[in-house]
Amino acid sequence: MKKIGIALGGGGAKGFAHIPVLEVFDELGIKPACITGTSIGSIIGALYASGLSAKDIADLIIVPQSTSFTDFFQNKELGAMIKMIDPDLGWNSQGLLRGERFLEFLYDGLAVKTFEELAIPFKCVATDFWRYTPVIFDSGDLSIAVRSSMAIPYIFAPVAMDGKILVDGGLTNNVPLNLLDEDCDIRIAINIRGERSAPKDKTPNMFEAIFHTYEVMQESTTNAYLASNPVDIYLRPPIVDIQVMDFHRAEDIYTQGLKAKDSFKKQLEELLS
């Protein structure tokens, strides 16, 4: 069997589009030999590397938008997501959300606590805020590493660790394809940047200016990594009009991600044959 490596990119709520891609592996009865991830890609990657199936992950984090008001608040998984939100709105706030409750949520979803216990080798990326450099995690406490990787500035509080202040890995390496094992026969990278239907001459509002500027920077660094580290499959699911914080639209995002599934499956089958 050929050795497959897959890199899962960051993009907030758009990361739910990674799930249909992972479904292909389950349907073909194969597993990646290694996984890398940044931000939401590190969350999905860690869950999958721990031994959960794509369906397990979907069941854990996706609440159908058709759920009734009553069922919405009685839903067990949703309850866990709500408990994950721990606002920090004081004058000395380091982020809108502290992140500690996210750690608790992740511990509940993961069957393992360290990188060494994972069923599939996994790496994730955070950013050293004051040194402008990526920080790679591949050993030790898994939840702290993932928490660091997804610490979007001012959304989640940064993580202080080993003399560093760590924030979202998307600042320096949003699709960590360069971290895939060199001996992989098939290298796959998933960029979940998405697109917007708004006219290209539209003046952005404040929210759009902040987050789209972030995306411009991420795309630039991703293209640079891609130029020096070519992959066999570079997939960009056709995600449209999804914002970074649209976690309440998980089902819609997953459905949009499905549009890339058949094409990806065909490409992978061809490479495997």
PDB file of C-alpha atoms in Angstrom:
ATOM      1  CA  MET A   1       0.000   0.000   0.000  1.00  0.00           C
ATOM      2  CA  LYS A   2       1.261   3.441  -0.903  1.00  0.00           C
ATOM      3  CA  LYS A   3       2.058   5.778   1.969  1.00  0.00           C
ATOM      4  CA  ILE A   4      -0.332   8.746   2.069  1.00  0.00           C
ATOM      5  CA  GLY A   5       0.151  12.038   3.898  1.00  0.00           C
ATOM      6  CA  ILE A   6      -2.570  14.656   4.275  1.00  0.00           C
ATOM      7  CA  ALA A   7      -2.365  18.278   5.435  1.00  0.00           C
ATOM      8  CA  LEU A   8      -5.534  19.881   6.803  1.00  0.00           C
ATOM      9  CA  GLY A   9      -5.682  23.656   6.562  1.00  0.00           C
ATOM     10  CA  GLY A  10      -7.037  26.274   8.938  1.00  0.00           C
ATOM     11  CA  GLY A  11     -10.099  28.423   8.403  1.00  0.00           C
ATOM     12  CA  GLY A  12     -12.299  28.420  11.486  1.00  0.00           C
ATOM     13  CA  ALA A  13     -15.758  26.981  10.905  1.00  0.00           C
ATOM     14  CA  LYS A  14     -14.873  26.200   7.292  1.00  0.00           C
ATOM     15  CA  GLY A  15     -12.878  23.286   8.689  1.00  0.00           C
ATOM     16  CA  PHE A  16     -16.040  21.172   8.818  1.00  0.00           C
ATOM     17  CA  ALA A  17     -15.480  20.754   5.060  1.00  0.00           C
ATOM     18  CA  HIS A  18     -12.531  18.503   5.938  1.00  0.00           C
ATOM     19  CA  ILE A  19     -14.921  15.798   7.102  1.00  0.00           C
ATOM     20  CA  PRO A  20     -16.165  14.667   3.636  1.00  0.00           C
ATOM     21  CA  VAL A  21     -12.521  14.339   2.551  1.00  0.00           C
ATOM     22  CA  LEU A  22     -11.794  12.024   5.469  1.00  0.00           C
ATOM     23  CA  GLU A  23     -14.928  10.021   4.634  1.00  0.00           C
ATOM     24  CA  VAL A  24     -13.198   8.968   1.416  1.00  0.00           C
ATOM     25  CA  PHE A  25     -10.455   7.228   3.376  1.00  0.00           C
ATOM     26  CA  ASP A  26     -13.020   5.381   5.456  1.00  0.00           C
ATOM     27  CA  GLU A  27     -14.986   4.323   2.374  1.00  0.00           C
ATOM     28  CA  LEU A  28     -11.845   3.010   0.674  1.00  0.00           C
ATOM     29  CA  GLY A  29     -10.810   1.178   3.826  1.00  0.00           C
ATOM     30  CA  ILE A  30      -7.457   2.961   4.077  1.00  0.00           C
ATOM     31  CA  LYS A  31      -5.813   5.375   6.494  1.00  0.00           C
ATOM     32  CA  PRO A  32      -3.249   8.153   5.961  1.00  0.00           C
ATOM     33  CA  ALA A  33       0.249   7.282   7.143  1.00  0.00           C
ATOM     34  CA  CYS A  34       0.597  10.781   8.593  1.00  0.00           C
ATOM     35  CA  ILE A  35      -1.548  13.865   9.189  1.00  0.00           C
ATOM     36  CA  THR A  36      -0.630  17.503   9.694  1.00  0.00           C
ATOM     37  CA  GLY A  37      -2.997  20.301  10.637  1.00  0.00           C
ATOM     38  CA  THR A  38      -3.304  23.948  11.505  1.00  0.00           C
ATOM     39  CA  SER A  39      -6.013  25.595  13.637  1.00  0.00           C
ATOM     40  CA  ILE A  40      -9.352  23.879  12.861  1.00  0.00           C
ATOM     41  CA  GLY A  41      -7.310  21.461  10.751  1.00  0.00           C
ATOM     42  CA  SER A  42      -5.412  20.501  13.884  1.00  0.00           C
ATOM     43  CA  ILE A  43      -8.682  19.813  15.704  1.00  0.00           C
ATOM     44  CA  ILE A  44     -10.110  17.618  12.945  1.00  0.00           C
ATOM     45  CA  GLY A  45      -6.702  16.022  12.358  1.00  0.00           C
ATOM     46  CA  ALA A  46      -6.200  15.152  16.024  1.00  0.00           C
ATOM     47  CA  LEU A  47      -9.649  13.607  16.301  1.00  0.00           C
ATOM     48  CA  TYR A  48      -9.109  11.496  13.177  1.00  0.00           C
ATOM     49  CA  ALA A  49      -5.567  10.513  14.163  1.00  0.00           C
ATOM     50  CA  SER A  50      -6.890   9.369  17.530  1.00  0.00           C
ATOM     51  CA  GLY A  51      -8.879   6.636  15.811  1.00  0.00           C
ATOM     52  CA  LEU A  52     -12.267   8.289  15.301  1.00  0.00           C
ATOM     53  CA  SER A  53     -13.916   7.807  11.915  1.00  0.00           C
ATOM     54  CA  ALA A  54     -15.123  10.751   9.828  1.00  0.00           C
ATOM     55  CA  LYS A  55     -18.677   9.839  10.841  1.00  0.00           C
ATOM     56  CA  ASP A  56     -17.670   9.865  14.514  1.00  0.00           C
ATOM     57  CA  ILE A  57     -16.285  13.371  14.100  1.00  0.00           C
ATOM     58  CA  ALA A  58     -19.389  14.567  12.255  1.00  0.00           C
ATOM     59  CA  ASP A  59     -21.620  13.156  14.988  1.00  0.00           C
ATOM     60  CA  LEU A  60     -19.493  14.887  17.621  1.00  0.00           C
ATOM     61  CA  ILE A  61     -19.553  18.418  16.239  1.00  0.00           C
ATOM     62  CA  ILE A  62     -22.347  18.814  13.672  1.00  0.00           C
ATOM     63  CA  VAL A  63     -25.839  19.670  14.877  1.00  0.00           C
ATOM     64  CA  PRO A  64     -28.431  19.610  12.034  1.00  0.00           C
ATOM     65  CA  GLN A  65     -29.784  23.070  11.226  1.00  0.00           C
ATOM     66  CA  SER A  66     -33.258  21.531  11.078  1.00  0.00           C
ATOM     67  CA  THR A  67     -33.095  20.640  14.783  1.00  0.00           C
ATOM     68  CA  SER A  68     -36.130  21.988  16.649  1.00  0.00           C
ATOM     69  CA  PHE A  69     -35.738  24.667  19.322  1.00  0.00           C
ATOM     70  CA  THR A  70     -36.422  22.160  22.095  1.00  0.00           C
ATOM     71  CA  ASP A  71     -34.127  19.471  20.700  1.00  0.00           C
ATOM     72  CA  PHE A  72     -31.476  22.127  20.041  1.00  0.00           C
ATOM     73  CA  PHE A  73     -30.990  22.742  23.758  1.00  0.00           C
ATOM     74  CA  GLN A  74     -31.374  19.095  24.742  1.00  0.00           C
ATOM     75  CA  ASN A  75     -28.800  17.873  22.230  1.00  0.00           C
ATOM     76  CA  LYS A  76     -25.901  16.254  24.096  1.00  0.00           C
ATOM     77  CA  GLU A  77     -23.208  17.194  21.581  1.00  0.00           C
ATOM     78  CA  LEU A  78     -24.479  20.750  21.289  1.00  0.00           C
ATOM     79  CA  GLY A  79     -24.440  21.028  25.053  1.00  0.00           C
ATOM     80  CA  ALA A  80     -20.749  20.195  24.967  1.00  0.00           C
ATOM     81  CA  MET A  81     -20.165  22.868  22.314  1.00  0.00           C
ATOM     82  CA  ILE A  82     -22.025  25.496  24.345  1.00  0.00           C
ATOM     83  CA  LYS A  83     -20.016  24.616  27.448  1.00  0.00           C
ATOM     84  CA  MET A  84     -16.881  25.131  25.339  1.00  0.00           C
ATOM     85  CA  ILE A  85     -17.680  28.863  25.115  1.00  0.00           C
ATOM     86  CA  ASP A  86     -16.048  30.717  28.012  1.00  0.00           C
ATOM     87  CA  PRO A  87     -16.166  34.476  27.320  1.00  0.00           C
ATOM     88  CA  ASP A  88     -13.501  36.797  28.683  1.00  0.00           C
ATOM     89  CA  LEU A  89     -14.690  40.358  28.109  1.00  0.00           C
ATOM     90  CA  GLY A  90     -12.842  42.248  30.844  1.00  0.00           C
ATOM     91  CA  TRP A  91     -10.606  45.269  30.288  1.00  0.00           C
ATOM     92  CA  ASN A  92      -7.526  43.046  30.464  1.00  0.00           C
ATOM     93  CA  SER A  93      -8.998  40.390  28.198  1.00  0.00           C
ATOM     94  CA  GLN A  94      -6.488  38.470  26.085  1.00  0.00           C
ATOM     95  CA  GLY A  95      -9.211  37.045  23.841  1.00  0.00           C
ATOM     96  CA  LEU A  96     -12.972  36.856  23.521  1.00  0.00           C
ATOM     97  CA  LEU A  97     -12.747  33.215  24.642  1.00  0.00           C
ATOM     98  CA  ARG A  98     -10.307  31.877  27.225  1.00  0.00           C
ATOM     99  CA  GLY A  99     -10.041  28.417  25.723  1.00  0.00           C
ATOM    100  CA  GLU A 100      -9.966  26.299  28.874  1.00  0.00           C
ATOM    101  CA  ARG A 101     -13.421  24.892  28.183  1.00  0.00           C
ATOM    102  CA  PHE A 102     -12.302  23.996  24.693  1.00  0.00           C
ATOM    103  CA  LEU A 103      -9.627  21.825  26.284  1.00  0.00           C
ATOM    104  CA  GLU A 104     -12.325  20.040  28.275  1.00  0.00           C
ATOM    105  CA  PHE A 105     -14.379  19.491  25.115  1.00  0.00           C
ATOM    106  CA  LEU A 106     -11.366  18.122  23.278  1.00  0.00           C
ATOM    107  CA  TYR A 107     -10.513  15.772  26.134  1.00  0.00           C
ATOM    108  CA  ASP A 108     -14.075  14.418  25.976  1.00  0.00           C
ATOM    109  CA  GLY A 109     -13.791  13.805  22.226  1.00  0.00           C
ATOM    110  CA  LEU A 110     -10.330  12.309  22.252  1.00  0.00           C
ATOM    111  CA  ALA A 111      -9.660   8.775  23.401  1.00  0.00           C
ATOM    112  CA  VAL A 112      -5.995   9.673  23.954  1.00  0.00           C
ATOM    113  CA  LYS A 113      -4.172  12.506  25.680  1.00  0.00           C
ATOM    114  CA  THR A 114      -0.718  12.561  24.044  1.00  0.00           C
ATOM    115  CA  PHE A 115       0.746  12.471  20.550  1.00  0.00           C
ATOM    116  CA  GLU A 116       2.461   9.213  21.381  1.00  0.00           C
ATOM    117  CA  GLU A 117      -0.892   7.458  21.889  1.00  0.00           C
ATOM    118  CA  LEU A 118      -2.353   8.432  18.510  1.00  0.00           C
ATOM    119  CA  ALA A 119      -3.208   5.727  15.992  1.00  0.00           C
ATOM    120  CA  ILE A 120      -1.776   7.878  13.160  1.00  0.00           C
ATOM    121  CA  PRO A 121       1.356  10.082  13.445  1.00  0.00           C
ATOM    122  CA  PHE A 122       0.253  13.710  13.690  1.00  0.00           C
ATOM    123  CA  LYS A 123       1.802  17.176  13.721  1.00  0.00           C
ATOM    124  CA  CYS A 124       0.199  20.563  14.240  1.00  0.00           C
ATOM    125  CA  VAL A 125       1.401  24.144  13.952  1.00  0.00           C
ATOM    126  CA  ALA A 126       1.118  27.183  16.215  1.00  0.00           C
ATOM    127  CA  THR A 127       2.848  30.557  15.898  1.00  0.00           C
ATOM    128  CA  ASP A 128       5.327  32.185  18.295  1.00  0.00           C
ATOM    129  CA  PHE A 129       3.679  35.613  18.441  1.00  0.00           C
ATOM    130  CA  TRP A 130       6.726  37.685  19.373  1.00  0.00           C
ATOM    131  CA  ARG A 131       9.274  35.795  17.262  1.00  0.00           C
ATOM    132  CA  TYR A 132       7.161  35.536  14.070  1.00  0.00           C
ATOM    133  CA  THR A 133       7.981  31.849  13.659  1.00  0.00           C
ATOM    134  CA  PRO A 134       5.976  28.615  13.369  1.00  0.00           C
ATOM    135  CA  VAL A 135       6.072  26.207  16.304  1.00  0.00           C
ATOM    136  CA  ILE A 136       5.622  22.537  15.442  1.00  0.00           C
ATOM    137  CA  PHE A 137       4.092  20.062  17.871  1.00  0.00           C
ATOM    138  CA  ASP A 138       4.538  16.314  17.421  1.00  0.00           C
ATOM    139  CA  SER A 139       4.957  14.997  20.975  1.00  0.00           C
ATOM    140  CA  GLY A 140       3.630  15.479  24.476  1.00  0.00           C
ATOM    141  CA  ASP A 141       0.259  16.892  25.546  1.00  0.00           C
ATOM    142  CA  LEU A 142      -2.079  16.813  22.570  1.00  0.00           C
ATOM    143  CA  SER A 143      -4.802  19.170  23.762  1.00  0.00           C
ATOM    144  CA  ILE A 144      -2.393  21.985  24.679  1.00  0.00           C
ATOM    145  CA  ALA A 145      -0.817  21.713  21.220  1.00  0.00           C
ATOM    146  CA  VAL A 146      -4.186  21.891  19.473  1.00  0.00           C
ATOM    147  CA  ARG A 147      -5.334  24.702  21.769  1.00  0.00           C
ATOM    148  CA  SER A 148      -2.228  26.680  20.753  1.00  0.00           C
ATOM    149  CA  SER A 149      -2.716  25.934  17.064  1.00  0.00           C
ATOM    150  CA  MET A 150      -6.268  27.348  17.017  1.00  0.00           C
ATOM    151  CA  ALA A 151      -5.701  30.433  19.204  1.00  0.00           C
ATOM    152  CA  ILE A 152      -6.933  33.000  16.675  1.00  0.00           C
ATOM    153  CA  PRO A 153      -5.734  36.392  17.987  1.00  0.00           C
ATOM    154  CA  TYR A 154      -8.373  38.134  20.095  1.00  0.00           C
ATOM    155  CA  ILE A 155     -10.869  35.321  19.510  1.00  0.00           C
ATOM    156  CA  PHE A 156      -9.050  32.838  21.741  1.00  0.00           C
ATOM    157  CA  ALA A 157      -6.567  33.800  24.426  1.00  0.00           C
ATOM    158  CA  PRO A 158      -2.945  32.945  23.538  1.00  0.00           C
ATOM    159  CA  VAL A 159      -1.110  30.088  25.227  1.00  0.00           C
ATOM    160  CA  ALA A 160       1.974  30.822  27.329  1.00  0.00           C
ATOM    161  CA  MET A 161       4.372  27.890  27.078  1.00  0.00           C
ATOM    162  CA  ASP A 162       8.148  27.407  27.431  1.00  0.00           C
ATOM    163  CA  GLY A 163       8.879  31.131  27.316  1.00  0.00           C
ATOM    164  CA  LYS A 164       6.723  31.650  24.227  1.00  0.00           C
ATOM    165  CA  ILE A 165       3.344  33.236  23.580  1.00  0.00           C
ATOM    166  CA  LEU A 166       1.597  30.937  21.122  1.00  0.00           C
ATOM    167  CA  VAL A 167      -1.256  31.856  18.794  1.00  0.00           C
ATOM    168  CA  ASP A 168      -2.990  30.478  15.713  1.00  0.00           C
ATOM    169  CA  GLY A 169      -0.709  28.533  13.380  1.00  0.00           C
ATOM    170  CA  GLY A 170      -2.442  30.098  10.387  1.00  0.00           C
ATOM    171  CA  LEU A 171      -0.325  33.211  10.868  1.00  0.00           C
ATOM    172  CA  THR A 172       2.764  31.363   9.641  1.00  0.00           C
ATOM    173  CA  ASN A 173       1.661  28.079   8.002  1.00  0.00           C
ATOM    174  CA  ASN A 174      -2.038  27.657   7.306  1.00  0.00           C
ATOM    175  CA  VAL A 175      -1.786  24.453   5.234  1.00  0.00           C
ATOM    176  CA  PRO A 176       1.231  22.574   6.665  1.00  0.00           C
ATOM    177  CA  LEU A 177       1.991  20.455   3.618  1.00  0.00           C
ATOM    178  CA  ASN A 178       5.727  20.947   4.135  1.00  0.00           C
ATOM    179  CA  LEU A 179       5.504  18.926   7.366  1.00  0.00           C
ATOM    180  CA  LEU A 180       4.304  15.733   5.678  1.00  0.00           C
ATOM    181  CA  ASP A 181       6.810  12.889   5.835  1.00  0.00           C
ATOM    182  CA  GLU A 182       9.291  13.044   2.972  1.00  0.00           C
ATOM    183  CA  ASP A 183       8.820   9.365   2.150  1.00  0.00           C
ATOM    184  CA  CYS A 184       5.086   9.725   1.428  1.00  0.00           C
ATOM    185  CA  ASP A 185       4.129   8.301  -1.963  1.00  0.00           C
ATOM    186  CA  ILE A 186       1.009  10.453  -2.171  1.00  0.00           C
ATOM    187  CA  ARG A 187       0.896  13.942  -0.664  1.00  0.00           C
ATOM    188  CA  ILE A 188      -2.455  15.665  -0.201  1.00  0.00           C
ATOM    189  CA  ALA A 189      -3.210  19.228   0.930  1.00  0.00           C
ATOM    190  CA  ILE A 190      -6.653  20.626   1.729  1.00  0.00           C
ATOM    191  CA  ASN A 191      -7.086  24.409   1.583  1.00  0.00           C
ATOM    192  CA  ILE A 192     -10.449  25.477   3.012  1.00  0.00           C
ATOM    193  CA  ARG A 193     -10.096  29.189   2.287  1.00  0.00           C
ATOM    194  CA  GLY A 194     -13.396  29.300   0.400  1.00  0.00           C
ATOM    195  CA  GLU A 195     -14.796  32.123  -1.708  1.00  0.00           C
ATOM    196  CA  ARG A 196     -17.217  35.012  -1.342  1.00  0.00           C
ATOM    197  CA  SER A 197     -20.033  35.866  -3.715  1.00  0.00           C
ATOM    198  CA  ALA A 198     -19.729  39.595  -2.951  1.00  0.00           C
ATOM    199  CA  PRO A 199     -18.558  41.780  -5.867  1.00  0.00           C
ATOM    200  CA  LYS A 200     -14.792  42.177  -5.993  1.00  0.00           C
ATOM    201  CA  ASP A 201     -15.151  45.962  -5.866  1.00  0.00           C
ATOM    202  CA  LYS A 202     -17.224  45.919  -2.652  1.00  0.00           C
ATOM    203  CA  THR A 203     -15.853  48.060   0.155  1.00  0.00           C
ATOM    204  CA  PRO A 204     -15.410  45.731   3.156  1.00  0.00           C
ATOM    205  CA  ASN A 205     -17.065  46.363   6.489  1.00  0.00           C
ATOM    206  CA  MET A 206     -14.987  46.237   9.673  1.00  0.00           C
ATOM    207  CA  PHE A 207     -15.485  42.504  10.256  1.00  0.00           C
ATOM    208  CA  GLU A 208     -14.665  41.659   6.632  1.00  0.00           C
ATOM    209  CA  ALA A 209     -11.581  43.870   6.680  1.00  0.00           C
ATOM    210  CA  ILE A 210     -10.150  42.132   9.735  1.00  0.00           C
ATOM    211  CA  PHE A 211     -10.746  38.547   8.713  1.00  0.00           C
ATOM    212  CA  HIS A 212     -10.175  38.881   4.973  1.00  0.00           C
ATOM    213  CA  THR A 213      -6.832  40.605   5.589  1.00  0.00           C
ATOM    214  CA  TYR A 214      -5.937  37.533   7.653  1.00  0.00           C
ATOM    215  CA  GLU A 215      -6.974  35.289   4.737  1.00  0.00           C
ATOM    216  CA  VAL A 216      -4.914  37.295   2.216  1.00  0.00           C
ATOM    217  CA  MET A 217      -1.824  36.740   4.356  1.00  0.00           C
ATOM    218  CA  GLN A 218      -2.603  33.032   4.786  1.00  0.00           C
ATOM    219  CA  GLU A 219      -3.047  32.497   1.054  1.00  0.00           C
ATOM    220  CA  SER A 220       0.262  34.174   0.323  1.00  0.00           C
ATOM    221  CA  THR A 221       2.211  31.949   2.723  1.00  0.00           C
ATOM    222  CA  THR A 222       0.365  28.839   1.547  1.00  0.00           C
ATOM    223  CA  ASN A 223       1.276  29.543  -2.073  1.00  0.00           C
ATOM    224  CA  ALA A 224       4.904  29.974  -1.056  1.00  0.00           C
ATOM    225  CA  TYR A 225       4.958  26.628   0.759  1.00  0.00           C
ATOM    226  CA  LEU A 226       3.190  24.956  -2.163  1.00  0.00           C
ATOM    227  CA  ALA A 227       5.741  26.264  -4.664  1.00  0.00           C
ATOM    228  CA  SER A 228       8.619  24.667  -2.753  1.00  0.00           C
ATOM    229  CA  ASN A 229       6.707  21.568  -1.588  1.00  0.00           C
ATOM    230  CA  PRO A 230       4.520  20.305  -4.467  1.00  0.00           C
ATOM    231  CA  VAL A 231       1.741  17.850  -3.649  1.00  0.00           C
ATOM    232  CA  ASP A 232      -0.099  15.207  -5.664  1.00  0.00           C
ATOM    233  CA  ILE A 233      -3.579  16.453  -4.781  1.00  0.00           C
ATOM    234  CA  TYR A 234      -4.284  20.059  -3.870  1.00  0.00           C
ATOM    235  CA  LEU A 235      -7.943  20.328  -2.965  1.00  0.00           C
ATOM    236  CA  ARG A 236      -9.973  23.465  -2.373  1.00  0.00           C
ATOM    237  CA  PRO A 237     -13.557  22.503  -1.468  1.00  0.00           C
ATOM    238  CA  PRO A 238     -16.046  24.933  -3.050  1.00  0.00           C
ATOM    239  CA  ILE A 239     -17.035  26.705   0.175  1.00  0.00           C
ATOM    240  CA  VAL A 240     -18.996  29.914  -0.478  1.00  0.00           C
ATOM    241  CA  ASP A 241     -19.972  32.757   1.871  1.00  0.00           C
ATOM    242  CA  ILE A 242     -18.854  31.074   5.084  1.00  0.00           C
ATOM    243  CA  GLN A 243     -17.235  33.200   7.772  1.00  0.00           C
ATOM    244  CA  VAL A 244     -14.509  32.045  10.155  1.00  0.00           C
ATOM    245  CA  MET A 245     -16.879  32.071  13.139  1.00  0.00           C
ATOM    246  CA  ASP A 246     -19.906  30.467  11.441  1.00  0.00           C
ATOM    247  CA  PHE A 247     -19.766  27.377  13.664  1.00  0.00           C
ATOM    248  CA  HIS A 248     -23.566  27.404  13.902  1.00  0.00           C
ATOM    249  CA  ARG A 249     -23.641  26.571  10.159  1.00  0.00           C
ATOM    250  CA  ALA A 250     -21.763  23.298  10.560  1.00  0.00           C
ATOM    251  CA  GLU A 251     -24.274  21.245   8.568  1.00  0.00           C
ATOM    252  CA  ASP A 252     -24.260  23.736   5.682  1.00  0.00           C
ATOM    253  CA  ILE A 253     -20.450  23.789   5.608  1.00  0.00           C
ATOM    254  CA  TYR A 254     -20.299  19.991   5.621  1.00  0.00           C
ATOM    255  CA  THR A 255     -22.795  19.897   2.732  1.00  0.00           C
ATOM    256  CA  GLN A 256     -20.723  22.360   0.711  1.00  0.00           C
ATOM    257  CA  GLY A 257     -17.653  20.227   1.373  1.00  0.00           C
ATOM    258  CA  LEU A 258     -19.439  17.196  -0.063  1.00  0.00           C
ATOM    259  CA  LYS A 259     -19.256  18.796  -3.514  1.00  0.00           C
ATOM    260  CA  ALA A 260     -15.531  18.039  -3.643  1.00  0.00           C
ATOM    261  CA  LYS A 261     -15.804  14.490  -2.341  1.00  0.00           C
ATOM    262  CA  ASP A 262     -16.408  12.513  -5.564  1.00  0.00           C
ATOM    263  CA  SER A 263     -13.652  14.326  -7.462  1.00  0.00           C
ATOM    264  CA  PHE A 264     -11.197  13.782  -4.619  1.00  0.00           C
ATOM    265  CA  LYS A 265     -12.119  10.105  -4.363  1.00  0.00           C
ATOM    266  CA  LYS A 266     -11.536   9.610  -8.087  1.00  0.00           C
ATOM    267  CA  GLN A 267      -8.139  11.338  -7.950  1.00  0.00           C
ATOM    268  CA  LEU A 268      -7.044   9.279  -4.972  1.00  0.00           C
ATOM    269  CA  GLU A 269      -8.176   5.989  -6.510  1.00  0.00           C
ATOM    270  CA  GLU A 270      -6.215   6.792  -9.671  1.00  0.00           C
ATOM    271  CA  LEU A 271      -3.061   7.499  -7.678  1.00  0.00           C
ATOM    272  CA  LEU A 272      -3.486   4.342  -5.617  1.00  0.00           C
ATOM    273  CA  SER A 273      -3.821   2.224  -8.746  1.00  0.00           C
TER     274      SER A 273
END
